[in-house]
């Protein structure tokens, strides 16, 4: 397009029309190339199976009070626990100074539904899966979870209470899609 | 713009030469059919790009199932697979057309014989790549073809046997398709290289420019663009409304443990399959294919015309050859009678081995 | 992305199609999925799924499909969850929308095993119509043909002898939309369902193809005009 090649004899209107055609052709070509390439790029997004796996939906309505269930997501155990009203009330009065890794209750329970705690069930000390989902199992002194490998203890909100672990259990990304189900990721 | 090009060109070796092509002078009024190699290059680009996406999801250990997954689970996966299938179909169509045109105008003679040999190499590469693609589908037809071929390869002795075994890795088994996938990709990359070489060789062989010259940009750029748009239109028609044209239904069936007695090939392999099928035993088929391609390769020496323009008889015979090849493909796909493939195959070899030297010699005299 | 883009267009086309084909599609036999502008008849395919689930699924698997794929036929997520939940898998658990279609227990009838039907329409010459003809092609063997043991006569099947029994009959299923479940209707509906299963992108392909053809036809005209003009001036 660098050289504007209207010949001396050509009528200006003709040249204009030609330029319009050229621009149309080039724009059309660009649109064509882009729309041919787009599906190739789009196909590299996660496929249907991968998408279903990346954001699994977990039913939580079937968890009894004071119990937890484990689901595996991204190769991590995810613990989902339903708290009793009393446990929530008790947790509210714990002094921050008693906690190795201070965290308010509001930062530990599910947004929108204060009765659910969702944490990654891996001890933050020695890497090891935690015990304590069922009320009858070992839960330590704080009614939460204990690590069978190094004896670290967590409370119902997944906050570390006695070591060797020093940090609270991590909280995965999740949202409530309705009262009964949460979606991870 | 100009200044920038200068800046880049002074830092990237070879770029100046690419930009130079844009301004290069050419003879005016060249027919659009000379754009075929450029179109072939565009198709190759489509094949490589869609192939790259397919390879992300393709699993040679579960070939059929993974392709089903691409059509059903991958976003727009069916579209990407269709790019690859339709692209392959059209690439063969254009290459056959291009070879036919060179034959018709006797463009294979010196000084263009090197370019011609590269085009024939491209044909051989595409045929092998296409066959591998057919096998990689994991369908019944492809598996049977692979099974027959590797069975025959075990009976070859000496150097050919060693090459065949190296290529196929023994009897078809779990990882055969994984190795063939690598060859499929490597051969496709070789095809890109060969097409570039052939283009360069053909340019070198062009007669010296005399009289008026016109620049490539915008004169031939506009022509190439129009040809490319028309090709895209054809592509869209096939992709939308006849995605499996010339493919048959056999390869849509997942490969079973047993080979099927009669294999239906995609249309672009049928003429060759028919030609091979005339000969007894699969070993015979393999040699027939090699011989057919080798004859094309040797054409510059079979032609005895020494620069004389092609005469009427030669042109007629070339048209006959095209019909012969078309018929060979057609009657292999839908057989109608005995002896027909034999006759057509005989004509193919007769054309190159006897008629070509004879007629060209007579017409030159 | 692509699908979301084309969905409104498709839906409009499908609605128009549904209005046009609400009447009899059996005489003469007509499939909405046929032809260059064909698209899947979702209502028929939904009925066809009922036939598959009620009649064919005891012998034939469709391993390439998940229950969630049925949403493409217009079933809602809840309906799909219900369909999946009603299926007991081999290990006794209920299927979920992400499960593959249940594999039936393997059977061998007269030396043949029922093929997987996921892609059957793509695997048989004649496609949709062949399936219909096959399902309605059973009958008494004509004089002069002796059936092999465990085989039935079928006029559409290559060779005429098939080990699958004639399984369709009037009212073999009850249709949720009130359509009369004649044998021919069931055969046509299951054929449309199998057509969708073999090529779930059939409707999208035709929509994309049509747009691409229109666009590139336009571009070709513009390009040829441009080329001519440039050649007249410079060529």
XYZ file of C-alpha atoms in Angstrom:
785
model
C 0.000 0.000 0.000
C 3.045 2.228 0.292
C 2.961 3.517 -3.246
C -0.214 5.246 -4.225
C -0.189 4.199 -7.822
C -2.922 6.263 -9.424
C -1.717 6.723 -12.967
C -1.615 10.231 -14.316
C -4.468 9.497 -16.695
C -6.754 7.743 -14.218
C -9.846 9.507 -12.967
C -9.667 10.247 -9.233
C -13.057 8.592 -8.591
C -11.711 5.384 -10.078
C -8.695 5.519 -7.791
C -10.918 6.056 -4.769
C -13.022 3.102 -5.629
C -10.022 0.955 -6.104
C -8.616 1.985 -2.780
C -11.922 1.170 -1.133
C -11.873 -2.264 -2.756
C -8.314 -2.849 -1.637
C -9.108 -1.921 1.924
C -12.180 -4.128 1.858
C -10.136 -7.029 0.503
C -7.404 -6.607 3.101
C -9.881 -6.258 5.945
C -11.790 -9.279 4.692
C -8.568 -11.239 4.463
C -7.647 -10.317 8.019
C -11.091 -11.345 9.291
C -10.874 -14.584 7.339
C -7.442 -15.504 8.670
C -8.445 -14.623 12.235
C -11.637 -16.671 12.097
C -9.784 -19.649 10.661
C -7.175 -19.467 13.414
C -9.573 -18.848 16.288
C -10.940 -22.423 16.581
C -7.368 -23.709 16.777
C -6.646 -21.434 19.717
C -9.982 -22.120 21.386
C -9.495 -25.883 21.137
C -6.568 -25.661 23.544
C -8.906 -24.632 26.375
C -9.682 -27.443 28.827
C -12.001 -30.032 27.288
C -15.370 -31.008 28.747
C -13.921 -33.785 30.900
C -11.118 -31.537 32.134
C -13.539 -28.724 32.905
C -15.783 -31.065 34.898
C -12.734 -32.298 36.809
C -11.321 -28.840 37.474
C -14.469 -27.525 39.143
C -16.215 -30.476 40.747
C -19.570 -30.002 42.451
C -19.815 -31.511 45.923
C -23.077 -32.191 47.724
C -22.770 -31.023 51.338
C -26.379 -31.356 52.469
C -25.765 -34.994 53.363
C -23.055 -34.181 55.953
C -24.436 -34.714 59.491
C -23.793 -32.065 62.133
C -20.398 -32.310 63.821
C -19.055 -34.540 61.031
C -16.898 -33.975 57.989
C -16.441 -35.637 54.630
C -13.357 -35.881 52.474
C -13.323 -35.313 48.727
C -10.221 -35.442 46.605
C -9.567 -32.535 44.314
C -6.401 -31.656 42.445
C -4.670 -34.507 44.296
C -5.502 -32.960 47.672
C -7.917 -34.180 50.331
C -10.568 -31.503 50.946
C -12.332 -31.714 54.329
C -15.862 -30.315 54.538
C -17.284 -30.105 58.025
C -20.665 -29.032 59.358
C -20.387 -27.250 62.735
C -22.913 -27.254 65.558
C -24.214 -23.946 66.945
C -22.341 -24.641 70.161
C -19.053 -25.132 68.341
C -19.490 -21.787 66.622
C -20.301 -20.072 69.911
C -17.279 -21.692 71.573
C -14.966 -20.722 68.741
C -16.061 -17.114 68.985
C -14.709 -16.709 72.526
C -11.230 -18.139 71.908
C -8.667 -15.396 72.535
C -6.418 -14.592 69.590
C -3.431 -14.764 71.897
C -4.085 -18.488 72.390
C -3.563 -19.158 68.711
C -0.147 -19.833 67.139
C -1.548 -18.496 63.821
C -4.301 -16.019 64.796
C -7.388 -15.986 62.519
C -10.905 -14.642 63.165
C -13.805 -17.064 62.840
C -15.191 -14.958 59.984
C -12.126 -15.782 57.918
C -12.502 -19.530 58.469
C -16.142 -20.398 57.769
C -17.923 -20.530 54.462
C -19.091 -17.165 53.182
C -22.881 -17.300 53.024
C -23.205 -20.334 55.254
C -21.506 -20.076 58.643
C -21.968 -23.741 59.502
C -19.499 -25.110 56.963
C -15.738 -25.256 57.244
C -13.885 -26.229 54.066
C -10.145 -26.856 54.418
C -7.307 -28.689 52.714
C -6.801 -31.756 54.905
C -3.024 -31.801 54.822
C -1.057 -31.189 58.036
C 1.006 -28.021 57.753
C 3.876 -29.623 59.670
C 4.878 -33.092 58.479
C 2.928 -33.636 55.264
C 0.294 -36.158 56.235
C -3.479 -36.651 55.943
C -5.459 -35.594 59.011
C -7.847 -37.663 61.137
C -10.986 -36.506 62.880
C -13.832 -36.407 60.389
C -16.126 -38.589 62.463
C -17.216 -37.580 65.975
C -16.140 -40.981 67.309
C -12.634 -40.882 65.815
C -9.503 -39.283 67.310
C -9.935 -35.483 67.359
C -7.447 -34.238 69.932
C -8.119 -31.718 72.672
C -9.784 -29.152 70.436
C -12.551 -31.255 68.784
C -10.956 -30.654 65.413
C -8.432 -32.768 63.557
C -5.168 -34.402 64.573
C -2.206 -35.454 62.521
C -1.357 -39.134 63.009
C 2.237 -38.516 61.932
C 3.487 -35.658 64.126
C 0.601 -35.139 66.603
C -0.267 -31.583 65.586
C -3.778 -30.594 66.673
C -6.315 -28.357 64.975
C -9.627 -26.945 66.215
C -13.006 -27.183 64.481
C -12.155 -24.247 62.263
C -8.912 -25.845 61.100
C -6.748 -23.444 63.140
C -3.586 -24.982 64.499
C -3.637 -25.203 68.323
C -0.561 -27.259 69.152
C 2.515 -28.017 67.092
C 4.857 -28.964 65.591
C 2.675 -27.460 62.814
C 2.745 -23.662 62.875
C 0.129 -22.623 60.326
C -3.634 -23.074 60.015
C -5.082 -25.439 57.415
C -5.328 -23.867 53.990
C -8.759 -22.944 52.603
C -9.431 -23.882 48.961
C -11.364 -21.735 46.525
C -15.044 -22.670 46.521
C -18.537 -21.201 46.227
C -21.978 -22.302 47.305
C -24.024 -22.784 44.162
C -27.122 -23.521 46.239
C -27.936 -24.501 49.834
C -27.002 -28.117 49.213
C -23.952 -27.959 46.913
C -20.595 -26.272 46.718
C -18.367 -25.985 43.686
C -14.630 -26.229 44.213
C -12.206 -24.142 42.196
C 7.510 1.728 7.919
C 10.381 1.919 5.461
C 12.795 3.014 8.143
C 11.662 0.216 10.431
C 12.124 -2.381 7.728
C 15.622 -1.096 7.207
C 16.267 -1.339 10.925
C 15.011 -4.918 11.134
C 16.578 -5.998 7.878
C 19.952 -4.784 9.023
C 19.669 -6.959 12.118
C 17.937 -10.096 10.840
C 19.889 -11.820 8.098
C 17.657 -13.051 5.304
C 14.788 -10.714 6.081
C 15.864 -8.299 3.413
C 15.669 -11.097 0.912
C 12.109 -11.936 1.986
C 11.052 -8.299 1.665
C 12.841 -8.219 -1.647
C 10.514 -10.931 -2.949
C 7.645 -8.518 -2.486
C 9.202 -5.987 -4.814
C 10.672 -8.519 -7.195
C 9.807 -7.972 -10.815
C 7.925 -10.650 -12.746
C 6.672 -11.206 -16.224
C 3.182 -9.729 -16.636
C 0.062 -11.795 -17.258
C 1.025 -15.135 -15.701
C -2.003 -17.405 -15.345
C -3.484 -17.935 -11.868
C -2.672 -21.634 -12.006
C 0.938 -20.728 -11.278
C -0.294 -19.854 -7.785
C -0.937 -23.548 -7.026
C 2.301 -24.102 -5.086
C 1.542 -21.066 -2.923
C -1.917 -22.459 -2.187
C -0.356 -25.806 -1.383
C 1.901 -24.016 1.097
C -1.139 -22.393 2.726
C -2.807 -25.796 3.070
C 0.340 -27.223 4.588
C 0.265 -24.428 7.156
C -3.351 -25.307 8.011
C -2.373 -28.963 8.311
C 0.547 -28.212 10.607
C -1.469 -25.895 12.840
C -4.444 -28.234 13.164
C -2.077 -31.181 13.519
C -0.362 -29.469 16.431
C -3.693 -29.079 18.221
C -4.699 -32.665 17.490
C -1.384 -33.964 18.835
C -2.148 -32.299 22.170
C -5.122 -34.617 22.661
C -4.208 -37.606 20.494
C -3.239 -40.760 22.345
C -1.534 -43.356 20.135
C -2.271 -46.117 22.645
C -5.986 -45.379 22.413
C -6.092 -43.808 18.973
C -9.739 -44.325 18.107
C -11.024 -43.374 21.548
C -8.869 -40.261 21.746
C -10.121 -39.069 18.365
C -13.669 -39.656 19.560
C -12.771 -37.553 22.577
C -11.501 -34.781 20.309
C -14.777 -34.707 18.344
C -16.987 -34.978 21.409
C -15.189 -33.386 24.354
C -12.681 -30.847 23.058
C -14.053 -27.381 22.385
C -14.444 -27.125 18.637
C -12.400 -30.304 18.334
C -14.562 -31.540 15.466
C -13.686 -28.365 13.592
C -9.957 -28.880 14.125
C -10.168 -32.498 12.966
C -12.092 -31.352 9.909
C -9.404 -28.770 9.139
C -6.944 -31.635 9.091
C -9.076 -34.000 7.001
C -10.283 -31.440 4.487
C -6.818 -29.862 4.388
C -5.263 -33.213 3.512
C -7.879 -33.872 0.844
C -7.335 -30.504 -0.809
C -3.549 -30.682 -0.516
C -3.586 -33.890 -2.530
C -6.032 -32.415 -5.020
C -3.810 -29.387 -5.596
C -0.611 -31.419 -5.803
C -2.137 -33.806 -8.348
C -3.356 -30.824 -10.339
C 0.060 -29.169 -10.165
C 1.880 -32.296 -11.302
C -0.576 -32.741 -14.138
C 0.004 -29.190 -15.288
C 3.771 -29.636 -15.274
C 3.340 -32.835 -17.274
C 1.092 -31.101 -19.772
C 3.506 -28.245 -20.502
C 6.543 -30.484 -20.125
C 7.766 -28.325 -17.291
C 9.895 -31.162 -15.958
C 12.695 -30.687 -18.478
C 16.005 -28.958 -17.864
C 16.591 -26.501 -16.331
C 13.481 -27.229 -14.244
C 14.209 -30.923 -13.765
C 15.516 -30.352 -10.268
C 12.299 -28.586 -9.296
C 10.309 -31.446 -10.841
C 12.220 -34.011 -8.825
C 11.435 -32.035 -5.699
C 7.734 -32.006 -6.596
C 7.827 -35.766 -7.001
C 9.571 -36.040 -3.637
C 6.768 -33.936 -2.218
C 4.266 -36.362 -3.709
C 6.088 -39.304 -2.136
C 6.214 -37.513 1.220
C 2.536 -36.600 1.122
C 1.525 -40.103 0.099
C 3.457 -41.611 2.971
C 2.217 -38.973 5.408
C -1.331 -39.442 4.175
C -1.112 -43.186 4.574
C 0.236 -42.748 8.088
C -2.643 -40.401 8.865
C -5.050 -43.041 7.604
C -3.391 -45.590 9.893
C -3.260 -43.221 12.883
C -7.065 -42.968 12.860
C -7.172 -46.303 14.629
C -9.982 -47.438 12.332
C -10.536 -50.823 10.808
C -9.197 -49.935 7.362
C -6.064 -48.231 8.615
C -5.243 -51.034 11.000
C -5.677 -53.684 8.330
C -3.477 -51.748 5.955
C -0.791 -51.458 8.614
C -1.161 -55.132 9.448
C -0.746 -56.193 5.813
C 2.190 -53.868 5.290
C 4.135 -55.014 8.297
C 3.392 -58.632 7.438
C 4.879 -58.059 4.022
C 7.787 -56.171 5.505
C 8.801 -59.214 7.545
C 9.208 -61.159 4.305
C 11.458 -58.538 2.723
C 15.115 -59.355 3.013
C 18.306 -57.374 2.906
C 18.355 -53.597 2.963
C 14.663 -52.975 2.092
C 13.641 -55.360 4.848
C 15.898 -53.627 7.338
C 14.488 -50.209 6.419
C 10.899 -51.435 6.662
C 11.525 -53.027 10.045
C 13.235 -49.878 11.292
C 10.265 -47.821 10.137
C 7.497 -50.036 11.487
C 9.276 -51.428 14.520
C 8.129 -54.991 13.904
C 4.605 -56.331 14.152
C 1.884 -53.802 14.982
C 1.532 -53.633 18.721
C 0.851 -51.250 21.552
C 3.358 -48.584 20.682
C 3.412 -48.853 16.878
C 1.118 -45.864 16.448
C 3.280 -43.792 18.795
C 6.264 -44.303 16.511
C 4.183 -43.743 13.384
C 2.897 -40.488 14.862
C 6.476 -39.271 15.116
C 7.095 -40.212 11.494
C 3.845 -38.557 10.450
C 4.994 -35.291 12.016
C 8.588 -35.534 10.791
C 7.526 -36.285 7.229
C 5.080 -33.376 7.312
C 7.890 -31.068 8.393
C 10.061 -32.472 5.607
C 7.227 -31.675 3.190
C 7.369 -28.035 4.239
C 11.072 -27.976 3.581
C 10.719 -29.698 0.215
C 7.987 -27.321 -0.903
C 10.205 -24.339 -0.071
C 13.119 -25.915 -1.943
C 10.926 -26.712 -4.920
C 9.658 -23.144 -5.051
C 13.202 -21.824 -4.950
C 14.323 -24.254 -7.646
C 11.359 -23.373 -9.855
C 12.191 -19.670 -9.517
C 15.770 -20.305 -10.530
C 14.603 -22.242 -13.568
C 12.350 -19.437 -14.803
C 13.455 -17.860 -18.088
C 15.213 -14.497 -17.928
C 12.845 -11.561 -17.765
C 12.580 -9.646 -20.982
C 10.631 -6.536 -21.797
C 8.112 -5.176 -19.327
C 8.210 -6.401 -15.700
C 5.632 -5.883 -12.983
C 6.242 -5.962 -9.230
C 4.968 -8.861 -7.134
C 3.220 -6.423 -4.826
C 0.481 -5.571 -5.529
C 0.019 -7.277 -8.906
C 0.633 -10.912 -8.060
C -0.234 -10.465 -4.418
C -3.770 -9.592 -5.560
C -3.860 -12.653 -7.787
C -2.639 -14.973 -5.038
C -5.137 -13.462 -2.639
C -8.019 -14.083 -5.030
C -6.878 -17.665 -5.536
C -6.552 -18.162 -1.786
C -10.070 -16.817 -1.194
C -11.458 -19.211 -3.767
C -9.614 -22.056 -2.081
C -11.039 -20.997 1.272
C -14.505 -21.061 -0.269
C -13.965 -24.601 -1.502
C -12.549 -25.532 1.900
C -15.623 -24.136 3.664
C -17.961 -26.006 1.327
C -16.263 -29.316 2.011
C -15.897 -28.669 5.727
C -19.504 -27.672 6.238
C -21.319 -30.017 3.943
C -19.097 -32.916 2.898
C -16.487 -33.344 5.621
C -15.968 -37.038 4.905
C -16.059 -36.793 1.135
C -14.061 -39.610 -0.404
C -13.346 -41.268 2.925
C -15.787 -44.170 3.116
C -17.308 -45.492 6.333
C -14.876 -48.298 7.025
C -12.315 -46.302 8.962
C -15.063 -44.998 11.275
C -15.190 -48.479 12.808
C -12.639 -49.012 15.575
C -9.903 -51.471 14.672
C -10.638 -55.002 15.812
C -8.106 -57.730 16.359
C -8.708 -59.136 12.885
C -7.768 -57.457 9.633
C -10.584 -56.894 7.134
C -10.269 -58.577 3.743
C -10.830 -55.489 1.614
C -9.626 -52.070 2.637
C -11.265 -48.865 1.479
C -8.698 -46.075 1.263
C -9.328 -42.326 1.230
C -9.765 -41.101 -2.338
C -6.279 -39.658 -2.619
C -4.682 -43.035 -2.002
C -7.044 -45.091 -4.175
C -5.282 -44.731 -7.546
C -2.066 -45.929 -5.992
C -3.862 -48.622 -4.003
C -5.512 -49.837 -7.202
C -2.220 -49.846 -9.046
C -0.581 -51.785 -6.232
C -3.492 -54.199 -5.893
C -2.912 -55.486 -9.397
C 0.315 -57.124 -8.308
C 0.348 -60.369 -6.348
C 1.268 -60.334 -2.646
C 1.703 -57.320 -0.410
C 5.418 -57.283 -1.140
C 4.476 -56.836 -4.771
C 2.212 -53.940 -3.787
C 5.037 -52.173 -2.024
C 7.371 -52.529 -5.011
C 4.655 -51.381 -7.401
C 4.189 -48.175 -5.421
C 7.925 -47.567 -5.366
C 8.144 -48.217 -9.099
C 5.281 -45.848 -9.937
C 6.823 -42.967 -8.022
C 10.297 -43.767 -9.354
C 8.969 -43.528 -12.927
C 7.698 -40.026 -12.284
C 11.046 -39.196 -10.809
C 12.865 -40.443 -13.889
C 10.657 -38.516 -16.305
C 13.278 -35.897 -17.261
C 15.362 -38.761 -18.690
C 12.464 -40.660 -20.236
C 11.591 -37.573 -22.238
C 13.770 -37.497 -25.369
C 12.492 -34.241 -26.833
C 15.557 -32.106 -26.098
C 13.700 -28.844 -25.683
C 11.166 -29.068 -28.495
C 7.704 -27.723 -27.563
C 5.106 -30.366 -26.670
C 3.224 -31.613 -29.700
C -0.407 -32.663 -30.119
C 0.100 -36.358 -29.583
C 2.035 -35.798 -26.392
C -0.696 -33.547 -25.003
C -3.373 -36.050 -25.901
C -1.438 -38.815 -24.196
C -0.999 -36.720 -21.061
C -4.743 -36.124 -20.879
C -5.242 -39.849 -21.340
C -2.855 -40.516 -18.471
C -4.870 -38.213 -16.206
C -8.061 -40.048 -17.151
C -6.269 -43.337 -16.592
C -5.282 -42.354 -13.055
C -8.768 -41.015 -12.284
C -10.360 -44.211 -13.570
C -7.910 -46.282 -11.576
C -9.041 -44.504 -8.417
C -12.717 -44.693 -9.312
C -12.766 -48.375 -10.208
C -10.723 -49.295 -7.173
C -13.262 -47.572 -4.933
C -16.230 -49.097 -6.783
C -15.042 -52.122 -8.752
C -17.212 -52.852 -11.783
C -15.422 -55.550 -13.672
C -12.402 -57.818 -13.842
C -9.263 -56.839 -15.736
C -10.070 -53.133 -15.638
C -7.506 -52.217 -12.920
C -4.994 -54.450 -14.700
C -5.574 -52.649 -17.955
C -5.365 -49.190 -16.384
C -2.210 -50.103 -14.494
C -0.659 -51.476 -17.650
C -1.427 -48.204 -19.399
C 0.225 -46.210 -16.617
C 3.512 -48.042 -16.970
C 3.197 -48.247 -20.754
C 2.740 -44.480 -20.897
C 5.955 -43.710 -19.083
C 8.156 -46.560 -20.214
C 7.231 -46.764 -23.897
C 4.985 -43.979 -25.118
C 6.796 -41.063 -23.521
C 10.270 -41.806 -24.950
C 8.814 -42.788 -28.313
C 6.457 -39.876 -28.835
C 8.829 -37.233 -27.532
C 11.550 -38.558 -29.800
C 9.253 -38.532 -32.799
C 7.920 -35.062 -32.078
C 11.415 -33.658 -31.625
C 12.545 -35.068 -34.921
C -17.515 -20.169 22.635
C -18.391 -21.188 19.120
C -21.509 -22.911 20.338
C -22.606 -20.064 22.531
C -22.141 -17.822 19.529
C -24.285 -19.904 17.250
C -26.855 -21.085 19.747
C -29.405 -18.296 19.158
C -29.108 -18.680 15.415
C -29.458 -22.414 15.674
C -32.346 -22.208 18.078
C -34.185 -19.935 15.665
C -33.530 -22.374 12.849
C -34.629 -25.301 14.956
C -37.858 -23.610 16.002
C -38.710 -22.886 12.396
C -37.799 -26.469 11.581
C -39.943 -27.869 14.376
C -42.969 -25.910 13.201
C -42.490 -27.198 9.683
C -42.067 -30.845 10.657
C -44.579 -31.169 13.455
C -46.721 -33.340 11.191
C -46.051 -36.757 9.810
C -42.410 -37.456 8.985
C -42.929 -41.138 8.286
C -44.783 -41.152 4.974
C -42.804 -40.226 3.091
C -39.956 -40.916 5.485
C -38.037 -37.737 6.240
C -35.258 -36.955 8.675
C -34.622 -33.381 9.708
C -30.922 -34.225 10.048
C -30.628 -35.141 6.375
C -29.251 -32.922 3.665
C -26.846 -30.020 3.541
C -28.952 -27.798 5.795
C -30.136 -30.572 8.079
C -30.124 -30.213 11.828
C -30.941 -32.662 14.585
C -34.672 -32.878 15.375
C -34.291 -32.502 19.131
C -37.793 -33.693 19.981
C -37.353 -36.821 17.885
C -33.900 -37.431 19.318
C -35.265 -37.128 22.874
C -37.892 -39.728 22.022
C -35.200 -41.807 20.362
C -33.177 -41.727 23.554
C -36.223 -43.127 25.376
C -36.310 -45.981 22.856
C -32.606 -46.618 23.237
C -32.813 -46.568 27.022
C -35.937 -48.705 27.118
C -35.175 -51.245 24.396
C -31.646 -51.234 23.014
C -29.548 -50.481 26.105
C -29.918 -54.016 27.426
C -27.737 -55.283 24.564
C -25.945 -52.268 23.014
C -23.580 -49.901 24.827
C -22.819 -46.339 23.761
C -19.465 -45.981 25.460
C -18.424 -42.688 23.894
C -21.305 -40.765 25.488
C -21.776 -39.332 28.981
C -25.167 -38.649 30.475
C -24.247 -34.955 30.626
C -24.013 -34.953 26.812
C -27.814 -35.367 26.719
C -28.175 -31.712 27.636
C -27.384 -31.012 23.988
C -30.723 -32.670 23.147
C -32.578 -30.100 25.229
C -32.834 -32.069 28.470
C -32.308 -29.797 31.480
C -29.493 -30.402 33.953
C -32.065 -31.709 36.469
C -33.587 -34.094 33.942
C -30.116 -35.397 33.087
C -29.301 -35.823 36.772
C -32.556 -37.759 37.127
C -31.805 -39.956 34.092
C -28.312 -40.695 35.416
C -29.520 -41.370 38.946
C -32.006 -43.968 37.689
C -29.168 -46.008 36.117
C -27.555 -48.608 38.369
C -23.949 -49.192 37.330
C -22.303 -52.605 37.459
C -20.826 -51.893 40.903
C -24.284 -51.113 42.296
C -23.807 -47.348 42.580
C -26.000 -44.862 40.737
C -24.565 -43.139 37.671
C -23.809 -39.412 37.755
C -24.104 -36.956 34.837
C -20.351 -37.358 34.290
C -20.582 -41.159 33.943
C -20.282 -42.807 30.559
C -23.402 -44.583 29.314
C -23.708 -47.878 31.120
C -22.090 -50.850 29.404
C -24.528 -53.776 29.212
C -23.404 -57.226 30.254
C -21.660 -58.821 27.271
C -23.878 -61.171 25.262
C -23.138 -63.426 22.342
C -26.050 -64.207 20.069
C -25.573 -66.608 17.211
C -21.861 -65.887 17.176
C -22.302 -62.114 16.991
C -21.960 -59.503 19.726
C -24.084 -56.349 19.624
C -21.878 -53.505 18.373
C -21.435 -50.272 20.335
C -23.902 -47.753 18.885
C -21.986 -44.504 19.686
C -20.935 -43.960 16.077
C -23.044 -46.500 14.234
C -24.537 -44.007 11.779
C -21.051 -42.949 10.663
C -20.009 -46.583 10.368
C -22.691 -47.810 7.972
C -23.187 -46.763 4.362
C -26.605 -45.140 4.144
C -26.367 -43.817 7.705
C -29.651 -42.729 9.267
C -31.833 -44.342 6.643
C -29.987 -47.619 6.903
C -30.673 -47.731 10.667
C -34.366 -47.099 10.021
C -34.524 -49.701 7.278
C -32.631 -52.177 9.424
C -34.949 -51.747 12.394
C -38.064 -52.054 10.243
C -36.615 -54.664 7.891
C -37.326 -57.781 9.937
C -39.837 -60.258 8.599
C -40.397 -63.869 7.635
C -37.643 -65.247 5.436
C -38.657 -65.457 1.783
C -38.906 -68.894 0.217
C -35.551 -70.379 -0.677
C -33.614 -68.859 2.227
C -32.722 -71.153 5.074
C -31.866 -69.212 8.192
C -28.783 -70.156 10.158
C -29.495 -71.174 13.739
C -30.057 -68.142 15.969
C -30.545 -65.834 13.004
C -33.461 -63.717 11.828
C -34.324 -62.515 8.393
C -33.766 -58.800 7.770
C -34.208 -57.354 4.302
C -31.909 -54.375 4.942
C -29.011 -56.267 6.482
C -26.251 -57.266 4.051
C -26.767 -60.991 3.475
C -30.255 -60.873 4.926
C -29.458 -62.879 8.078
C -28.829 -61.136 11.352
C -28.549 -62.450 14.862
C -30.328 -59.470 16.414
C -33.996 -60.223 17.038
C -36.814 -57.909 15.961
C -37.069 -55.877 19.155
C -39.328 -52.959 18.235
C -43.109 -53.186 18.390
C -45.959 -50.720 18.867
C -45.894 -49.116 22.323
C -42.543 -50.634 23.273
C -42.047 -47.321 25.105
C -44.383 -44.546 26.218
C -43.360 -41.151 24.870
C -43.319 -38.252 27.322
C -44.512 -35.824 24.620
C -47.590 -37.879 23.793
C -46.455 -38.956 20.315
C -48.003 -42.267 19.306
C -45.322 -44.932 19.702
C -45.803 -46.967 16.560
C -43.038 -49.312 15.515
C -42.087 -47.106 12.572
C -42.122 -43.995 14.764
C -39.807 -45.665 17.280
C -37.435 -46.761 14.526
C -37.340 -43.255 13.031
C -36.818 -41.622 16.421
C -34.021 -43.932 17.505
C -32.399 -43.428 14.104
C -32.437 -39.660 14.660
C -31.032 -40.145 18.162
C -28.237 -42.359 16.839
C -27.527 -39.769 14.143
C -27.011 -37.166 16.834
C -24.865 -39.551 18.870
C -22.633 -40.314 15.881
C -22.216 -36.665 14.985
C -23.170 -34.418 17.914
C -21.871 -31.419 15.976
C -24.008 -31.925 12.880
C -26.179 -28.857 13.460
C -23.226 -26.683 14.461
C -21.220 -27.877 11.458
C -23.916 -26.852 9.029
C -24.353 -23.487 10.715
C -20.605 -22.795 10.712
C -20.284 -24.077 7.163
C -23.053 -21.843 5.888
C -21.556 -18.739 7.464
C -18.088 -19.585 6.214
C -19.343 -20.206 2.684
C -21.210 -16.900 2.594
C -18.217 -15.036 3.956
C -15.661 -16.566 1.629
C -17.938 -16.249 -1.391
C -18.142 -12.544 -0.638
C -14.396 -12.340 -0.065
C -13.678 -14.175 -3.314
C -15.799 -11.708 -5.270
C -14.070 -8.746 -3.623
C -10.654 -10.306 -4.202
C -11.328 -11.047 -7.852
C -12.609 -7.502 -8.433
C -9.567 -6.069 -6.692
C -7.237 -8.221 -8.728
C -8.925 -7.236 -11.981
C -8.725 -3.558 -11.196
C -5.088 -3.761 -10.185
C -4.262 -5.741 -13.278
C -6.071 -3.305 -15.536
C -3.975 -0.508 -14.120
C -0.629 -2.146 -13.544
C -0.617 -5.670 -14.938
